[in-house]
Amino acid sequence: MAGRIRDADVALVRERSLIAGVVSEHVQLRPAGRNELVGLCPFHEEKSPSFYVNVATGLFHCFGCQQGGDVYSFVREIDGLSFREAAERLARRAGVTLTFEGGGTTDRTVSSQRQRLLEAHRIAAEFYAEQLGGHPSARAGWDFLTARGFDLTAAQRFGVGYAPTGWDALTRHLLSRRFTGEELVLGGLSKQGSRGGLIDRFHHRLMWPIRDLAGEVVGFGGRRLAEDDTPGAGPKYLNTPETPLFKKASLLYGAELARRDIARRYQVVVVEGYTDVMACHLAGVTTAVATCGTAFGPEHVAVVRRLLMDSDERHGEVIFTFDGDTAGQKAALRAFEHEERFATQTFVAVEPAGLDPCELWMRGGDAAVRELIARRVPLVEFAIREVLGRYNLDTTEGRLAALDAAAPLINRIKDAGLRHGYAVNLDRWLGFLDERFVARRVAEHRAQQAGGGHSASVASAAGRREPAATDPVVIVEREALKLAV
Ligand SMILES: [Zn+2]
């Protein structure tokens, strides 16, 4: 076991690791006066930025949670690393070879587990990419890609690869590079076969490397290429399991490619699949990301807000694309249920024919995908219009019933100005041409909801009101299902 890292190396790595560069791999920063940058703190939830980085001193400090320190403390804290792991990570980034008291350098014997796993993933991604180019059965992978309009350049841009047929091609490759079997299992690249030996986790699949925000490969998503009924072919999509590197609750596929444009355009587009991310980026919607085999949840919200540098002064837009498959979106909206402000900046982009962005791109090209995103509507508007669609607005009775059904949705909005704005819109959509009447009616519902009482004048007209119909999640889900039919 090697001793501690030499002080001179620690200093050299610090000198070569500009804190602004390291921090901005995780947090969007903007200038805040001489020598200082500011952003949303990655260590606590906040709405206005109070996380400061001083480029002159090389220190960071958060006035909200009092976290602070130098570039080493930042990396340790953000990735949950030991000092040594943080030093190795920064050294690699800065191109410095660490030496240890008593001899030895960062090589196989002294490198930390995390660095070893990252290295194994880097080699695995290269291996898969080579297989896509050369393996005889990679043909099926190319068929999949070309059928969706992706060429060699696109495959290379996203690092797409191929996990070959057979049982242990990658495992043998990595063992020959002196990784241990335990490391391969821990990293989710290999697993125990039924006959005892190690086999690859992924077989005959098209492979997407999944990277963290710093651009390091931390796992893979694999699309099955075998026919549905092939024995042992496994699920259509198979991802890396939870490992020390792969934390699916906070990972977003494509985030390392999209992050600059997310910050620049104050917009993030959330799609369902890896091919949707590819299609969006190729179509010029370069703010697209996807979750990795899980629903969009609270930790994704936190990551997205940091990338948007979402603040009280400037709200970013989070746009969900909707197709026939609603499970993910349903959970996404649930995640926003308790975060009112985030909900008001959530938009929905629905493809009328039920196509996902990749299918849309295949059929309509770049313009169709960009048009889909441009046609986004606020979540609240989407939900209200869906409710109105269930009533006959040609009759006074129908319009009144629709008003009563939509009012609870408007009353979910906490901001009074926005609530008023939607009441005015509702009048326009209903065609009463009497804003004051509609606004008063909505307010009556609000008073009734707050008091828990039943105002006869309001309740009687509501006719077919059902409690679940006012839940945007339910409405959006039903709408999406309707589109899928
Ligand atoms: Zn903080």
Coordinates of C-alpha atoms and ligand atoms in Angstrom, one line a residue:
M1 CA 0.0 0.0 0.0
A2 CA 1.4 3.3 -1.0
G3 CA 1.7 6.2 1.4
R4 CA 0.1 9.6 1.2
I5 CA 0.2 11.8 -1.9
R6 CA 3.2 14.2 -1.9
D7 CA 2.4 17.7 -0.8
A8 CA 4.0 19.1 -3.9
D9 CA 1.6 17.1 -6.1
V10 CA -1.4 18.2 -4.1
A11 CA -0.3 21.8 -4.7
L12 CA 0.4 21.2 -8.4
V13 CA -3.0 19.6 -8.9
R14 CA -4.7 22.5 -7.1
E15 CA -2.9 25.0 -9.2
R16 CA -3.9 23.3 -12.4
S17 CA -7.5 22.7 -11.4
L18 CA -9.2 26.1 -11.8
I19 CA -12.1 26.1 -9.4
A20 CA -14.5 27.8 -11.8
G21 CA -13.9 25.1 -14.4
V22 CA -14.4 22.2 -11.9
V23 CA -17.5 23.7 -10.3
S24 CA -19.1 24.6 -13.6
E25 CA -19.1 20.9 -14.5
H26 CA -21.9 20.7 -12.0
V27 CA -23.3 24.2 -11.5
Q28 CA -24.1 26.9 -14.0
L29 CA -22.2 30.0 -12.9
R30 CA -22.5 33.6 -13.8
P31 CA -20.2 36.6 -13.0
A32 CA -21.0 38.4 -9.7
G33 CA -18.6 41.2 -9.4
R34 CA -14.8 41.2 -9.4
N35 CA -13.3 37.7 -9.2
E36 CA -16.5 36.2 -8.2
L37 CA -19.1 33.8 -9.8
V38 CA -22.4 32.8 -8.4
G39 CA -24.8 29.9 -9.0
L40 CA -27.4 27.7 -7.3
C41 CA -25.8 25.7 -4.5
P42 CA -25.5 22.0 -5.3
F43 CA -25.4 21.1 -1.6
H44 CA -28.8 22.5 -0.6
E45 CA -32.1 23.4 -2.2
E46 CA -32.4 27.0 -3.0
K47 CA -34.3 29.4 -5.3
S48 CA -31.9 32.3 -5.4
P49 CA -28.2 31.7 -6.0
S50 CA -26.1 32.1 -2.8
F51 CA -23.2 29.8 -3.9
Y52 CA -20.1 31.9 -4.6
V53 CA -16.9 30.9 -6.3
N54 CA -13.8 33.2 -5.9
V55 CA -11.5 32.7 -8.9
A56 CA -8.7 34.6 -7.2
T57 CA -8.6 32.6 -4.0
G58 CA -9.7 29.4 -5.5
L59 CA -12.4 29.0 -2.8
F60 CA -16.1 28.5 -2.8
H61 CA -18.7 29.4 -0.2
C62 CA -22.4 29.0 0.1
F63 CA -24.1 31.7 2.2
G64 CA -27.2 29.4 2.5
C65 CA -25.7 26.2 4.0
Q66 CA -22.2 27.4 4.9
Q67 CA -20.5 24.8 2.8
G68 CA -17.2 26.0 1.6
G69 CA -13.6 25.1 0.8
D70 CA -11.2 24.6 -2.0
V71 CA -11.4 22.6 -5.2
Y72 CA -10.6 19.4 -3.3
S73 CA -13.4 19.9 -0.8
F74 CA -15.8 20.7 -3.7
V75 CA -15.0 17.4 -5.6
R76 CA -15.1 15.4 -2.4
E77 CA -18.4 16.8 -1.3
I78 CA -20.1 16.7 -4.7
D79 CA -19.1 13.1 -5.6
G80 CA -18.8 11.7 -2.1
L81 CA -15.2 10.9 -2.5
S82 CA -12.3 10.5 -0.1
F83 CA -9.5 13.0 -0.3
R84 CA -7.4 10.5 -2.2
E85 CA -10.1 9.8 -4.7
A86 CA -10.7 13.5 -5.2
A87 CA -7.0 14.0 -5.8
E88 CA -6.9 11.2 -8.3
R89 CA -9.9 12.5 -10.2
L90 CA -8.5 16.1 -10.3
A91 CA -5.0 14.8 -11.2
R92 CA -6.4 12.9 -14.1
R93 CA -8.4 15.9 -15.3
A94 CA -5.3 18.1 -15.0
G95 CA -2.9 15.6 -16.6
V96 CA -0.8 15.3 -13.5
T97 CA 0.8 12.0 -12.4
L98 CA 0.6 11.7 -8.6
T99 CA 3.5 10.4 -6.7
F100 CA 3.3 9.0 -3.2
E101 CA 5.5 9.3 -0.1
G102 CA 7.7 6.2 -0.1
G103 CA 7.4 5.8 -3.9
G104 CA 4.8 4.7 -6.4
T105 CA 2.6 6.5 -8.8
T106 CA -1.1 6.4 -9.7
D107 CA -1.0 3.0 -11.4
R108 CA -3.1 -0.1 -11.2
T109 CA -2.0 -1.0 -7.7
V110 CA -2.7 2.2 -6.0
S111 CA -5.5 3.7 -8.0
S112 CA -8.8 4.0 -6.1
Q113 CA -11.8 1.8 -6.8
R114 CA -13.7 4.7 -8.4
Q115 CA -10.9 5.5 -10.8
R116 CA -10.6 1.8 -11.7
L117 CA -14.3 1.5 -12.5
L118 CA -14.3 4.7 -14.6
E119 CA -11.3 3.3 -16.5
A120 CA -13.1 0.0 -17.1
H121 CA -16.1 1.9 -18.4
R122 CA -14.0 4.0 -20.7
I123 CA -12.4 0.8 -22.1
A124 CA -15.8 -0.9 -22.4
A125 CA -17.3 2.0 -24.3
E126 CA -14.3 1.9 -26.8
F127 CA -14.7 -1.9 -27.1
Y128 CA -18.5 -1.6 -27.8
A129 CA -17.8 1.1 -30.4
E130 CA -15.2 -1.0 -32.1
Q131 CA -17.6 -4.0 -32.2
L132 CA -20.2 -1.9 -33.9
G133 CA -17.7 -1.2 -36.6
G134 CA -16.3 -4.7 -37.0
H135 CA -18.3 -7.6 -35.5
P136 CA -20.2 -9.7 -38.0
S137 CA -23.5 -9.8 -36.0
A138 CA -23.4 -6.0 -35.5
R139 CA -25.4 -5.8 -38.7
A140 CA -28.6 -6.0 -36.7
G141 CA -27.4 -2.9 -34.8
W142 CA -26.8 -1.0 -38.0
D143 CA -30.2 -2.0 -39.3
F144 CA -31.8 -0.6 -36.2
L145 CA -29.8 2.7 -36.5
T146 CA -30.3 3.2 -40.3
A147 CA -34.0 2.4 -40.1
R148 CA -34.2 5.4 -37.8
G149 CA -32.2 7.6 -40.0
F150 CA -28.9 7.5 -37.9
D151 CA -25.7 7.3 -39.9
L152 CA -22.1 6.6 -38.9
T153 CA -21.5 10.2 -38.0
A154 CA -24.5 10.2 -35.7
A155 CA -23.5 6.9 -34.1
Q156 CA -20.0 8.3 -33.4
R157 CA -21.3 11.6 -32.0
F158 CA -23.2 9.7 -29.4
G159 CA -20.6 6.9 -28.9
V160 CA -23.1 4.2 -29.8
G161 CA -21.6 0.7 -29.7
Y162 CA -22.5 -2.9 -30.0
A163 CA -22.4 -5.6 -27.3
P164 CA -21.6 -8.8 -29.2
T165 CA -23.2 -12.1 -29.2
G166 CA -21.4 -14.8 -27.3
W167 CA -21.0 -14.8 -23.6
D168 CA -17.9 -13.2 -22.4
A169 CA -16.3 -11.1 -25.1
L170 CA -16.1 -7.9 -23.0
T171 CA -15.3 -9.8 -19.8
R172 CA -12.3 -11.4 -21.4
H173 CA -11.2 -8.1 -22.9
L174 CA -11.3 -6.4 -19.5
L175 CA -9.7 -9.3 -17.6
S176 CA -6.9 -9.1 -20.2
R177 CA -6.5 -5.4 -19.3
R178 CA -5.9 -6.6 -15.7
F179 CA -9.2 -5.7 -14.2
T180 CA -10.4 -8.2 -11.6
G181 CA -13.6 -10.2 -11.8
E182 CA -14.9 -8.4 -8.6
E183 CA -14.4 -5.0 -10.3
L184 CA -16.4 -6.1 -13.4
V185 CA -19.2 -7.3 -11.3
L186 CA -19.2 -4.3 -9.0
G187 CA -19.3 -2.0 -12.1
G188 CA -22.2 -3.9 -13.6
L189 CA -20.3 -4.9 -16.7
S190 CA -20.2 -8.6 -16.0
K191 CA -22.1 -11.1 -13.8
Q192 CA -21.9 -14.6 -12.6
G193 CA -23.0 -17.1 -15.2
S194 CA -25.2 -20.1 -14.4
R195 CA -22.1 -22.3 -14.8
G196 CA -20.1 -20.4 -12.3
G197 CA -17.8 -18.3 -14.6
L198 CA -18.2 -14.6 -15.4
I199 CA -20.2 -13.6 -18.4
D200 CA -21.0 -10.2 -19.9
R201 CA -24.1 -8.3 -18.7
F202 CA -25.0 -7.2 -22.2
H203 CA -25.4 -9.6 -25.1
H204 CA -26.3 -8.7 -28.7
R205 CA -27.5 -5.2 -27.9
L206 CA -27.0 -1.8 -29.3
M207 CA -25.2 0.2 -26.6
W208 CA -25.4 3.8 -25.5
P209 CA -22.7 5.0 -23.1
I210 CA -24.3 7.1 -20.3
R211 CA -22.0 9.8 -18.9
D212 CA -22.0 11.9 -15.8
L213 CA -22.0 15.7 -16.1
A214 CA -18.2 15.7 -16.3
G215 CA -18.4 13.5 -19.4
E216 CA -17.2 10.3 -17.8
V217 CA -18.9 7.0 -18.9
V218 CA -20.6 5.6 -15.7
G219 CA -22.9 3.0 -17.3
F220 CA -24.7 1.8 -20.4
G221 CA -28.2 1.5 -21.8
G222 CA -28.6 -1.4 -24.1
R223 CA -31.4 -2.0 -26.7
R224 CA -32.2 -5.7 -27.4
L225 CA -31.5 -6.7 -31.1
A226 CA -32.8 -10.3 -30.9
E227 CA -36.4 -11.0 -31.8
D228 CA -38.9 -10.8 -29.0
D229 CA -39.3 -14.5 -28.6
T230 CA -35.6 -15.4 -28.5
P231 CA -35.0 -17.4 -25.3
G232 CA -32.8 -15.4 -22.9
A233 CA -32.9 -12.2 -24.9
G234 CA -34.0 -10.2 -21.9
P235 CA -36.0 -7.0 -21.8
K236 CA -36.1 -4.6 -24.7
Y237 CA -34.0 -2.1 -22.8
L238 CA -31.5 -3.1 -20.2
N239 CA -29.4 -0.6 -18.2
T240 CA -26.4 -0.8 -15.9
P241 CA -27.7 -1.7 -12.4
E242 CA -27.1 0.6 -9.5
T243 CA -23.3 0.7 -8.9
P244 CA -20.9 3.0 -7.1
L245 CA -20.9 5.0 -10.4
F246 CA -24.4 4.5 -11.8
K247 CA -27.0 6.4 -9.8
K248 CA -30.1 6.4 -12.1
A249 CA -32.1 8.7 -9.8
S250 CA -30.0 11.7 -10.8
L251 CA -28.5 10.7 -14.2
L252 CA -29.8 12.2 -17.3
Y253 CA -28.7 10.8 -20.7
G254 CA -27.4 13.5 -22.9
A255 CA -26.9 16.0 -20.1
E256 CA -23.2 16.4 -20.7
L257 CA -23.9 17.3 -24.4
A258 CA -26.9 19.5 -23.6
R259 CA -25.7 21.4 -20.6
R260 CA -24.2 24.4 -22.3
D261 CA -27.3 25.0 -24.4
I262 CA -29.6 24.3 -21.5
A263 CA -27.9 27.2 -19.7
R264 CA -27.8 29.4 -22.7
R265 CA -31.4 28.9 -23.8
Y266 CA -32.9 28.5 -20.3
Q267 CA -34.6 25.4 -21.5
V268 CA -34.5 21.7 -21.0
V269 CA -36.4 19.2 -23.1
V270 CA -37.1 15.9 -21.4
V271 CA -37.7 12.9 -23.8
E272 CA -38.2 9.2 -23.1
G273 CA -35.5 7.3 -24.9
Y274 CA -31.9 7.4 -26.1
T275 CA -32.9 7.6 -29.8
D276 CA -35.2 10.5 -28.9
V277 CA -32.2 12.4 -27.5
M278 CA -30.2 11.6 -30.6
A279 CA -33.0 12.7 -32.9
C280 CA -33.6 16.0 -31.0
H281 CA -29.9 16.9 -31.0
L282 CA -29.5 16.1 -34.7
A283 CA -32.7 18.2 -35.4
G284 CA -31.2 21.2 -33.5
V285 CA -33.0 20.7 -30.2
T286 CA -29.7 20.5 -28.4
T287 CA -31.3 20.9 -24.9
A288 CA -32.8 17.3 -24.9
V289 CA -32.1 14.8 -22.2
A290 CA -33.7 11.5 -21.1
T291 CA -33.9 9.6 -17.8
C292 CA -32.1 6.3 -17.8
G293 CA -34.6 3.5 -17.2
T294 CA -36.5 5.4 -14.4
A295 CA -39.1 8.1 -14.1
F296 CA -38.2 11.8 -13.9
G297 CA -38.0 12.3 -10.1
P298 CA -37.0 14.9 -7.4
E299 CA -33.2 14.3 -7.9
H300 CA -33.6 15.0 -11.6
V301 CA -35.5 18.2 -10.8
A302 CA -32.5 19.3 -8.6
V303 CA -30.0 18.6 -11.4
V304 CA -32.1 20.3 -14.0
R305 CA -32.6 23.4 -11.9
R306 CA -28.8 23.7 -11.3
L307 CA -28.2 23.4 -15.0
L308 CA -30.8 26.0 -15.8
M309 CA -29.5 28.2 -13.0
D310 CA -33.1 28.6 -12.2
S311 CA -33.7 31.5 -9.9
D312 CA -36.3 34.0 -8.8
E313 CA -35.2 36.5 -11.4
R314 CA -35.1 34.1 -14.3
H315 CA -37.2 31.0 -14.8
G316 CA -36.1 28.3 -17.1
E317 CA -38.5 26.1 -19.1
V318 CA -38.8 22.4 -18.6
I319 CA -40.6 20.9 -21.6
F320 CA -41.9 17.3 -21.5
T321 CA -42.6 15.6 -24.8
F322 CA -45.6 13.3 -24.6
D323 CA -46.2 10.3 -26.7
G324 CA -48.3 7.2 -26.1
D325 CA -46.1 5.9 -23.2
T326 CA -47.1 7.9 -20.1
A327 CA -45.7 6.1 -17.1
G328 CA -42.6 8.3 -17.0
Q329 CA -44.5 11.6 -17.4
K330 CA -47.1 10.7 -14.8
A331 CA -44.4 10.2 -12.3
A332 CA -42.7 13.4 -13.5
L333 CA -45.7 15.4 -12.8
R334 CA -46.1 13.8 -9.4
A335 CA -42.6 15.0 -8.7
F336 CA -43.8 18.6 -9.3
E337 CA -47.0 18.3 -7.4
H338 CA -45.5 19.8 -4.3
E339 CA -43.3 22.3 -6.0
E340 CA -45.7 24.9 -7.2
R341 CA -43.2 27.2 -8.8
F342 CA -41.6 24.4 -10.8
A343 CA -45.0 23.4 -12.1
T344 CA -45.6 26.8 -13.5
Q345 CA -42.5 26.6 -15.6
T346 CA -43.4 23.1 -16.9
F347 CA -44.5 22.8 -20.5
V348 CA -46.0 19.9 -22.5
A349 CA -45.2 19.2 -26.1
V350 CA -47.7 16.8 -27.5
E351 CA -47.3 15.2 -30.9
P352 CA -50.9 14.9 -32.2
A353 CA -50.4 11.6 -34.0
G354 CA -48.7 10.0 -30.9
L355 CA -45.2 9.9 -32.4
D356 CA -42.2 10.1 -30.2
P357 CA -39.5 12.6 -31.2
C358 CA -37.4 9.9 -33.0
E359 CA -40.4 8.7 -35.1
L360 CA -41.3 12.3 -35.8
W361 CA -37.8 13.1 -36.9
M362 CA -37.8 10.0 -39.3
R363 CA -41.0 11.1 -40.9
G364 CA -40.8 14.9 -40.8
G365 CA -37.2 15.7 -40.4
D366 CA -35.5 18.5 -38.4
A367 CA -38.3 21.0 -38.9
A368 CA -41.0 18.7 -37.5
V369 CA -39.1 18.1 -34.2
R370 CA -38.3 21.8 -33.8
E371 CA -42.0 22.6 -34.5
L372 CA -43.1 20.1 -31.8
I373 CA -41.0 21.9 -29.2
A374 CA -42.1 25.3 -30.4
R375 CA -45.7 24.3 -30.0
R376 CA -45.3 23.6 -26.3
V377 CA -48.1 24.8 -24.0
P378 CA -47.9 25.4 -20.3
L379 CA -48.9 22.4 -18.3
V380 CA -51.8 24.3 -16.7
E381 CA -53.2 25.4 -20.1
F382 CA -52.9 21.9 -21.5
A383 CA -54.8 20.4 -18.5
I384 CA -57.6 23.1 -18.7
R385 CA -58.1 22.7 -22.5
E386 CA -58.4 18.9 -22.0
V387 CA -61.2 19.5 -19.4
L388 CA -63.0 21.9 -21.8
G389 CA -62.8 19.3 -24.6
R390 CA -65.1 17.1 -22.7
Y391 CA -68.0 19.5 -22.7
N392 CA -70.3 20.8 -25.4
L393 CA -69.3 24.5 -25.5
D394 CA -72.1 25.3 -28.0
T395 CA -74.6 25.4 -25.2
T396 CA -74.7 27.8 -22.2
E397 CA -75.2 24.8 -19.9
G398 CA -72.1 23.1 -21.3
R399 CA -70.0 26.2 -21.0
L400 CA -71.0 26.7 -17.4
A401 CA -70.3 23.1 -16.5
A402 CA -66.9 23.3 -18.3
L403 CA -66.2 26.5 -16.3
D404 CA -67.0 24.7 -13.0
A405 CA -64.8 21.8 -14.0
A406 CA -61.9 23.9 -15.0
A407 CA -62.0 26.3 -12.0
P408 CA -60.3 23.9 -9.5
L409 CA -57.4 23.6 -11.9
I410 CA -56.9 27.3 -12.0
N411 CA -57.2 27.5 -8.2
R412 CA -54.3 25.1 -7.9
I413 CA -52.1 28.0 -9.0
K414 CA -50.8 29.9 -6.0
D415 CA -49.7 33.1 -7.8
A416 CA -52.7 35.4 -7.8
G417 CA -51.7 37.3 -11.0
L418 CA -51.3 34.0 -12.9
R419 CA -54.6 32.8 -11.6
H420 CA -56.3 35.9 -12.8
G421 CA -54.6 35.5 -16.2
Y422 CA -55.9 32.0 -16.6
A423 CA -59.4 33.1 -15.6
V424 CA -59.3 35.6 -18.4
N425 CA -58.0 33.0 -20.8
L426 CA -60.7 30.6 -19.6
D427 CA -63.3 33.2 -20.5
R428 CA -61.8 33.5 -24.0
W429 CA -61.7 29.7 -24.5
L430 CA -65.3 29.3 -23.3
G431 CA -66.7 32.2 -25.2
F432 CA -68.6 33.9 -22.4
L433 CA -67.0 37.2 -23.3
D434 CA -67.5 38.2 -19.6
E435 CA -64.1 38.1 -17.8
R436 CA -65.5 39.4 -14.6
F437 CA -68.2 36.8 -14.4
V438 CA -65.7 34.0 -15.0
A439 CA -63.1 35.4 -12.6
R440 CA -65.8 35.7 -9.9
R441 CA -67.0 32.2 -10.5
V442 CA -63.5 30.8 -10.2
A443 CA -63.0 32.8 -7.0
E444 CA -66.2 31.3 -5.6
H445 CA -64.8 27.9 -6.2
R446 CA -61.7 28.9 -4.4
A447 CA -63.6 30.2 -1.4
Q448 CA -65.6 27.0 -1.4
Q449 CA -62.5 24.8 -1.7
A450 CA -60.8 26.8 1.1
G451 CA -63.9 26.6 3.4
G452 CA -64.6 23.0 2.5
G453 CA -68.3 24.0 2.4
H454 CA -70.7 23.5 -0.5
S455 CA -72.1 26.5 -2.2
A456 CA -75.3 25.4 -3.9
S457 CA -75.0 27.8 -6.8
V458 CA -71.6 26.5 -7.8
A459 CA -72.0 22.8 -7.0
S460 CA -75.4 22.3 -8.8
A461 CA -74.1 23.5 -12.1
A462 CA -71.1 21.3 -12.1
G463 CA -73.0 18.3 -13.2
R464 CA -70.5 15.6 -14.0
R465 CA -67.7 16.7 -11.8
E466 CA -65.5 14.0 -10.6
P467 CA -62.7 14.7 -8.1
A468 CA -60.0 12.9 -10.1
A469 CA -60.7 15.0 -13.1
T470 CA -59.1 18.0 -11.5
D471 CA -55.8 16.3 -10.9
P472 CA -53.4 17.4 -13.7
V473 CA -51.6 14.1 -13.6
V474 CA -54.7 12.2 -14.3
I475 CA -55.8 14.5 -17.0
V476 CA -52.5 14.6 -18.7
E477 CA -52.2 10.8 -18.5
R478 CA -55.7 10.4 -20.0
E479 CA -55.0 12.8 -22.7
A480 CA -51.8 11.0 -23.7
L481 CA -53.7 7.7 -23.7
K482 CA -56.3 9.2 -25.9
L483 CA -53.7 10.3 -28.4
A484 CA -52.2 6.9 -28.4
V485 CA -55.4 5.2 -29.4
Ligands
ZN1 ZN -25.6 25.7 0.0

